[in-house]
Coordinates of N, CA and C in Angstrom, one line a residue:
M24 N 0.9 -1.2 0.0 CA 0.0 0.0 0.0 C 0.9 1.2 0.0
T25 N 0.4 2.3 -0.7 CA 1.2 3.5 -0.8 C 0.7 4.5 0.2
D26 N 1.5 5.5 0.5 CA 1.0 6.6 1.4 C 0.7 7.8 0.6
K27 N 0.5 7.7 -0.7 CA 0.2 8.8 -1.5 C -1.3 9.3 -1.3
R28 N -1.5 10.6 -1.3 CA -2.8 11.1 -1.1 C -3.1 12.2 -2.1
S29 N -4.4 12.3 -2.5 CA -4.9 13.3 -3.4 C -6.1 13.9 -2.8
A30 N -6.3 15.2 -3.2 CA -7.5 15.9 -2.8 C -8.0 16.8 -3.9
G31 N -9.4 17.0 -3.9 CA -9.9 17.8 -5.0 C -11.3 18.3 -4.7
L32 N -11.8 19.1 -5.6 CA -13.1 19.8 -5.5 C -14.0 19.4 -6.6
L33 N -15.2 19.0 -6.2 CA -16.3 18.7 -7.2 C -17.3 19.8 -7.2
L34 N -17.2 20.7 -8.2 CA -18.2 21.8 -8.3 C -19.5 21.3 -8.8
F35 N -20.6 21.8 -8.2 CA -21.9 21.5 -8.7 C -22.7 22.8 -8.8
R36 N -23.7 22.8 -9.7 CA -24.6 24.0 -9.8 C -26.0 23.5 -10.0
R37 N -26.9 24.3 -9.5 CA -28.3 23.9 -9.7 C -28.8 24.5 -10.9
T38 N -29.6 23.7 -11.7 CA -30.1 24.2 -13.0 C -31.6 24.1 -13.1
G39 N -32.2 23.7 -12.0 CA -33.6 23.6 -11.9 C -34.1 23.2 -10.5
P40 N -35.4 23.1 -10.3 CA -35.9 22.9 -9.0 C -35.7 21.4 -8.4
E41 N -35.6 20.4 -9.3 CA -35.5 19.0 -8.9 C -34.2 18.7 -8.4
P42 N -34.0 18.0 -7.2 CA -32.7 17.8 -6.6 C -31.7 17.2 -7.6
E43 N -32.0 16.1 -8.3 CA -31.0 15.4 -9.1 C -31.1 15.9 -10.6
A44 N -32.3 16.1 -11.1 CA -32.5 16.5 -12.5 C -32.0 17.9 -12.7
G45 N -32.0 18.7 -11.6 CA -31.6 20.1 -11.7 C -30.2 20.4 -11.2
V46 N -29.3 19.5 -11.4 CA -27.9 19.7 -11.0 C -27.0 19.3 -12.1
E47 N -25.9 20.0 -12.2 CA -24.8 19.6 -13.1 C -23.5 19.6 -12.2
V48 N -22.5 18.8 -12.6 CA -21.2 18.8 -12.0 C -20.1 19.2 -13.0
L49 N -19.1 19.8 -12.5 CA -18.0 20.2 -13.4 C -16.9 19.1 -13.4
L50 N -16.6 18.6 -14.5 CA -15.5 17.6 -14.7 C -14.5 18.1 -15.7
G51 N -13.2 17.5 -15.5 CA -12.2 17.9 -16.5 C -11.7 16.7 -17.3
H52 N -11.5 16.9 -18.6 CA -11.0 15.8 -19.4 C -9.5 15.7 -19.2
M53 N -9.0 14.5 -18.9 CA -7.6 14.4 -18.6 C -6.8 14.7 -19.9
G54 N -5.7 15.4 -19.7 CA -4.9 15.8 -20.8 C -3.8 14.8 -21.2
G55 N -3.1 15.1 -22.3 CA -2.0 14.2 -22.7 C -2.5 13.2 -23.7
P56 N -1.5 12.6 -24.3 CA -1.8 11.6 -25.4 C -2.5 10.3 -25.0
L57 N -2.3 9.9 -23.7 CA -2.9 8.7 -23.3 C -4.4 8.8 -23.2
W58 N -4.9 10.0 -23.0 CA -6.4 10.2 -22.8 C -7.0 10.9 -24.1
A59 N -6.3 11.2 -25.1 CA -6.7 12.0 -26.2 C -8.0 11.5 -26.9
G60 N -8.1 10.2 -27.1 CA -9.2 9.7 -27.8 C -10.3 9.1 -26.9
R61 N -10.2 9.3 -25.6 CA -11.1 8.6 -24.7 C -12.1 9.6 -24.1
E62 N -13.3 9.4 -24.3 CA -14.4 10.2 -23.7 C -14.9 9.6 -22.4
A63 N -15.7 8.5 -22.6 CA -16.2 7.8 -21.4 C -15.1 7.2 -20.6
G64 N -15.1 7.5 -19.3 CA -14.0 7.1 -18.4 C -12.8 8.0 -18.5
G65 N -12.8 9.0 -19.3 CA -11.6 9.9 -19.4 C -11.7 11.3 -18.7
W66 N -12.8 11.4 -18.0 CA -13.0 12.7 -17.3 C -12.8 12.5 -15.8
A67 N -12.5 13.6 -15.1 CA -12.1 13.4 -13.6 C -12.5 14.7 -12.9
I68 N -12.6 14.5 -11.6 CA -12.8 15.6 -10.6 C -11.4 16.3 -10.5
P69 N -11.3 17.6 -10.7 CA -10.0 18.3 -10.5 C -9.4 18.0 -9.1
K70 N -8.2 17.3 -9.1 CA -7.6 16.9 -7.9 C -6.1 16.7 -8.1
G71 N -5.4 16.5 -7.1 CA -4.0 16.3 -7.2 C -3.4 15.8 -5.9
E72 N -2.1 15.4 -5.9 CA -1.4 14.9 -4.8 C -0.9 16.0 -3.8
Y73 N -0.7 15.6 -2.6 CA -0.2 16.6 -1.6 C 0.6 15.8 -0.6
G74 N 1.4 16.5 0.2 CA 2.3 15.9 1.2 C 1.8 16.2 2.6
P75 N 2.6 15.8 3.6 CA 2.2 15.9 5.0 C 2.2 17.4 5.4
E76 N 2.8 18.3 4.7 CA 2.9 19.7 5.1 C 1.6 20.5 4.8
E77 N 0.7 19.8 4.1 CA -0.5 20.5 3.6 C -1.8 19.8 4.1
T78 N -2.8 20.5 4.5 CA -4.1 19.8 4.8 C -4.8 19.4 3.5
P79 N -5.6 18.4 3.6 CA -6.3 17.9 2.4 C -7.1 19.1 1.8
R80 N -7.8 19.8 2.6 CA -8.7 20.9 2.0 C -7.8 22.0 1.3
D81 N -6.7 22.3 2.0 CA -5.8 23.3 1.3 C -5.3 22.8 0.0
A82 N -4.9 21.5 0.0 CA -4.4 20.8 -1.2 C -5.5 20.8 -2.3
A83 N -6.8 20.5 -1.9 CA -7.8 20.5 -2.9 C -8.0 21.9 -3.6
R84 N -7.9 23.0 -2.7 CA -8.0 24.3 -3.3 C -6.8 24.6 -4.2
R85 N -5.6 24.3 -3.8 CA -4.4 24.5 -4.6 C -4.5 23.8 -5.9
E86 N -4.9 22.5 -5.8 CA -4.9 21.7 -7.0 C -6.0 22.2 -8.0
F87 N -7.1 22.7 -7.5 CA -8.1 23.3 -8.4 C -7.5 24.4 -9.2
T88 N -6.8 25.3 -8.5 CA -6.1 26.4 -9.2 C -5.1 25.9 -10.2
E89 N -4.3 24.9 -9.8 CA -3.3 24.4 -10.7 C -3.9 23.8 -12.0
E90 N -5.0 23.0 -11.8 CA -5.5 22.3 -12.9 C -6.5 23.1 -13.8
I91 N -7.2 24.0 -13.1 CA -8.2 24.8 -13.9 C -7.7 26.2 -14.2
G92 N -6.7 26.7 -13.4 CA -6.2 28.0 -13.7 C -7.0 29.1 -13.2
L93 N -8.0 28.8 -12.3 CA -8.8 29.8 -11.7 C -8.8 29.6 -10.2
P94 N -9.1 30.7 -9.4 CA -9.1 30.5 -8.0 C -10.3 29.5 -7.6
P95 N -10.1 28.8 -6.5 CA -11.2 27.9 -6.0 C -12.3 28.8 -5.6
P96 N -13.6 28.3 -5.8 CA -14.7 29.1 -5.4 C -14.9 29.2 -3.9
D97 N -15.5 30.3 -3.5 CA -15.9 30.5 -2.1 C -17.2 29.7 -1.9
G98 N -17.6 29.4 -0.7 CA -18.8 28.7 -0.4 C -18.5 27.6 0.6
E99 N -19.6 26.9 0.9 CA -19.5 25.8 1.8 C -18.8 24.6 1.2
Y100 N -17.8 24.1 1.8 CA -17.1 22.9 1.3 C -17.7 21.7 2.0
V101 N -18.4 20.9 1.3 CA -19.1 19.8 1.8 C -18.3 18.5 1.6
P102 N -17.8 17.9 2.7 CA -17.0 16.7 2.5 C -17.7 15.5 1.9
L103 N -17.1 14.9 0.9 CA -17.7 13.7 0.3 C -16.9 12.5 0.7
G104 N -16.0 12.6 1.6 CA -15.3 11.5 2.1 C -14.1 11.1 1.3
E105 N -13.7 9.9 1.5 CA -12.4 9.3 0.9 C -12.7 8.1 0.1
V106 N -11.9 7.8 -0.8 CA -11.9 6.5 -1.5 C -10.5 6.1 -1.7
R107 N -10.2 4.8 -1.3 CA -8.9 4.3 -1.5 C -8.8 3.5 -2.8
L108 N -7.9 4.0 -3.7 CA -7.8 3.4 -5.0 C -7.0 2.0 -4.9
S109 N -7.1 1.2 -6.0 CA -6.4 -0.1 -6.0 C -4.9 0.1 -5.9
S110 N -4.4 1.3 -6.3 CA -3.0 1.6 -6.1 C -2.6 1.8 -4.7
G111 N -3.6 2.0 -3.8 CA -3.4 2.4 -2.4 C -3.5 3.8 -2.1
K112 N -3.5 4.7 -3.2 CA -3.7 6.1 -3.0 C -5.0 6.4 -2.3
L113 N -5.0 7.4 -1.4 CA -6.2 7.8 -0.7 C -6.7 9.1 -1.3
V114 N -7.9 9.2 -1.9 CA -8.4 10.4 -2.5 C -9.6 11.0 -1.6
T115 N -9.5 12.3 -1.4 CA -10.4 13.0 -0.5 C -11.0 14.1 -1.4
I116 N -12.4 14.2 -1.4 CA -13.0 15.2 -2.3 C -14.1 16.0 -1.5
W117 N -14.2 17.3 -1.8 CA -15.2 18.2 -1.3 C -16.1 18.6 -2.4
A118 N -17.4 18.8 -2.1 CA -18.3 19.4 -3.1 C -18.5 20.9 -2.7
V119 N -18.5 21.7 -3.8 CA -18.8 23.1 -3.6 C -19.8 23.6 -4.6
E120 N -20.8 24.3 -4.1 CA -21.8 24.8 -5.1 C -21.2 26.1 -5.6
A121 N -21.1 26.1 -7.0 CA -20.5 27.3 -7.6 C -20.7 27.2 -9.1
D122 N -20.7 28.3 -9.8 CA -20.8 28.3 -11.2 C -19.5 28.8 -11.8
L123 N -19.1 28.2 -12.9 CA -17.8 28.5 -13.5 C -18.0 28.4 -15.0
D124 N -17.5 29.4 -15.8 CA -17.5 29.3 -17.2 C -16.3 28.5 -17.7
P125 N -16.6 27.3 -18.3 CA -15.4 26.5 -18.8 C -14.5 27.2 -19.8
A126 N -15.0 28.2 -20.5 CA -14.2 29.0 -21.4 C -13.1 29.7 -20.7
L127 N -13.2 30.0 -19.4 CA -12.2 30.8 -18.7 C -11.0 29.9 -18.2
M128 N -11.1 28.6 -18.4 CA -10.1 27.7 -17.9 C -8.7 28.0 -18.5
V129 N -7.7 28.0 -17.7 CA -6.3 28.1 -18.2 C -5.5 26.9 -17.6
P130 N -5.4 25.8 -18.3 CA -5.0 24.6 -17.6 C -3.5 24.6 -17.2
G131 N -3.2 24.0 -16.1 CA -1.8 23.7 -15.8 C -1.2 22.7 -16.7
T132 N 0.1 22.5 -16.7 CA 0.7 21.6 -17.7 C 1.6 20.6 -16.9
F133 N 1.9 19.5 -17.6 CA 2.9 18.5 -17.2 C 3.8 18.2 -18.4
T134 N 5.0 17.6 -18.1 CA 5.8 17.1 -19.2 C 6.0 15.6 -19.1
M135 N 6.1 15.0 -20.2 CA 6.4 13.6 -20.3 C 7.1 13.3 -21.6
E136 N 7.8 12.1 -21.6 CA 8.4 11.7 -22.8 C 7.4 11.1 -23.7
W137 N 7.3 11.7 -24.9 CA 6.3 11.2 -25.9 C 6.8 11.3 -27.3
P138 N 6.7 10.3 -28.1 CA 6.3 8.9 -27.8 C 7.3 8.3 -26.8
P139 N 6.8 7.2 -26.2 CA 7.7 6.5 -25.2 C 9.0 6.1 -25.8
R140 N 10.0 6.2 -25.0 CA 11.4 5.8 -25.4 C 11.9 6.6 -26.6
S141 N 11.3 7.8 -26.9 CA 11.8 8.6 -28.0 C 12.8 9.6 -27.7
G142 N 12.9 9.9 -26.3 CA 13.8 10.9 -25.9 C 13.2 12.3 -26.1
N143 N 12.0 12.4 -26.7 CA 11.4 13.6 -26.9 C 10.4 14.0 -25.8
V144 N 10.7 15.1 -25.0 CA 9.9 15.5 -23.9 C 9.0 16.6 -24.4
Q145 N 7.7 16.4 -24.1 CA 6.7 17.3 -24.5 C 5.9 17.8 -23.3
E146 N 5.2 19.0 -23.5 CA 4.4 19.5 -22.5 C 2.9 19.3 -22.9
F147 N 2.1 18.9 -21.9 CA 0.7 18.7 -22.2 C -0.2 19.3 -21.0
P148 N -1.4 19.7 -21.3 CA -2.3 20.2 -20.3 C -2.7 19.1 -19.3
E149 N -2.8 19.4 -18.0 CA -3.2 18.5 -17.0 C -4.7 18.1 -17.4
L150 N -5.5 19.1 -17.7 CA -6.9 18.9 -18.2 C -7.0 19.6 -19.5
D151 N -7.4 19.0 -20.5 CA -7.5 19.7 -21.8 C -8.8 20.4 -22.0
R152 N -9.8 20.2 -21.2 CA -11.0 20.9 -21.2 C -11.8 20.6 -20.0
V153 N -12.7 21.5 -19.6 CA -13.7 21.2 -18.6 C -15.1 21.4 -19.1
A154 N -16.1 20.7 -18.5 CA -17.5 20.9 -19.0 C -18.4 20.5 -17.8
W155 N -19.6 21.0 -17.9 CA -20.7 20.7 -17.0 C -21.4 19.5 -17.5
F156 N -21.8 18.5 -16.6 CA -22.5 17.3 -17.0 C -23.7 17.1 -16.0
A157 N -24.8 16.7 -16.6 CA -25.9 16.1 -15.7 C -25.4 14.9 -15.1
P158 N -25.9 14.5 -13.9 CA -25.4 13.4 -13.1 C -25.3 12.1 -13.9
Q159 N -26.3 11.7 -14.7 CA -26.4 10.4 -15.4 C -25.2 10.4 -16.4
L160 N -25.0 11.4 -17.1 CA -23.9 11.5 -18.1 C -22.6 11.5 -17.4
A161 N -22.5 12.3 -16.3 CA -21.2 12.4 -15.5 C -20.8 11.0 -15.0
Q162 N -21.7 10.2 -14.6 CA -21.4 8.8 -14.2 C -20.7 8.0 -15.2
N163 N -21.1 8.2 -16.5 CA -20.5 7.5 -17.6 C -19.2 8.1 -18.0
M164 N -19.0 9.4 -17.8 CA -17.8 10.0 -18.3 C -16.6 9.9 -17.2
L165 N -17.0 9.9 -16.0 CA -16.0 9.8 -14.9 C -15.1 8.5 -14.9
I166 N -13.9 8.7 -14.5 CA -13.1 7.5 -14.3 C -13.8 6.7 -13.2
P167 N -13.9 5.4 -13.3 CA -14.7 4.6 -12.4 C -14.4 4.8 -10.9
S168 N -13.2 5.0 -10.6 CA -12.8 5.2 -9.1 C -13.4 6.4 -8.5
Q169 N -13.8 7.4 -9.3 CA -14.4 8.6 -8.8 C -15.9 8.7 -8.7
V170 N -16.6 7.7 -9.3 CA -18.0 7.7 -9.3 C -18.6 7.7 -7.9
P171 N -18.0 7.0 -6.9 CA -18.6 7.1 -5.6 C -18.7 8.6 -5.0
F172 N -17.9 9.5 -5.4 CA -18.0 10.8 -5.0 C -19.3 11.5 -5.6
L173 N -19.5 11.2 -6.8 CA -20.7 11.7 -7.5 C -22.0 11.2 -6.8
E174 N -21.9 9.9 -6.5 CA -23.1 9.2 -5.9 C -23.3 9.8 -4.5
R175 N -22.3 10.1 -3.7 CA -22.4 10.7 -2.4 C -23.0 12.1 -2.5
L176 N -22.5 12.9 -3.5 CA -23.1 14.2 -3.7 C -24.6 14.1 -3.9
L177 N -25.0 13.2 -4.8 CA -26.4 13.1 -5.2 C -27.3 12.7 -3.9
V178 N -26.7 11.9 -3.1 CA -27.4 11.5 -1.9 C -27.6 12.7 -1.0
L179 N -26.6 13.5 -0.8 CA -26.6 14.7 0.0 C -27.6 15.7 -0.5
L180 N -27.7 15.8 -1.8 CA -28.6 16.8 -2.4 C -30.0 16.4 -2.3
K181 N -30.3 15.1 -2.3 CA -31.7 14.6 -2.1 C -32.2 14.7 -0.7
A182 N -31.2 14.7 0.3 CA -31.6 14.8 1.7 C -32.2 16.1 2.1

């Protein structure tokens, strides 16, 4: 098991009066060549790793800015708990009600050797785009390990 940890923010907005039908969540499509042709299962909650010197909530806010390029929203941060991935990494997510225009996103970047073993290092966006999704579609688009956070949000919104 690893001691790696990630934290992130799942933004949601209300689009109508019904608890589930009137909600959308903001997801980011993972950047880089490994995800380029993948839609279903290629979207994620903006999140990232942090170390012992940072609280999970502070890390979630920092990672939101790094990945989206915008300040994290103000508002109530509702804990959606943790999920331990098969790799052992522990992921912690908060939900925040906020609206954001995806066109304003300025993604952070990462570098990797591409193609593999080519010696050619390229820069790619961490997220190549963000979009709002209704819950049913979001469930299909999210990487499977993050679906529990969406389900937890929907339960909270129905309560």
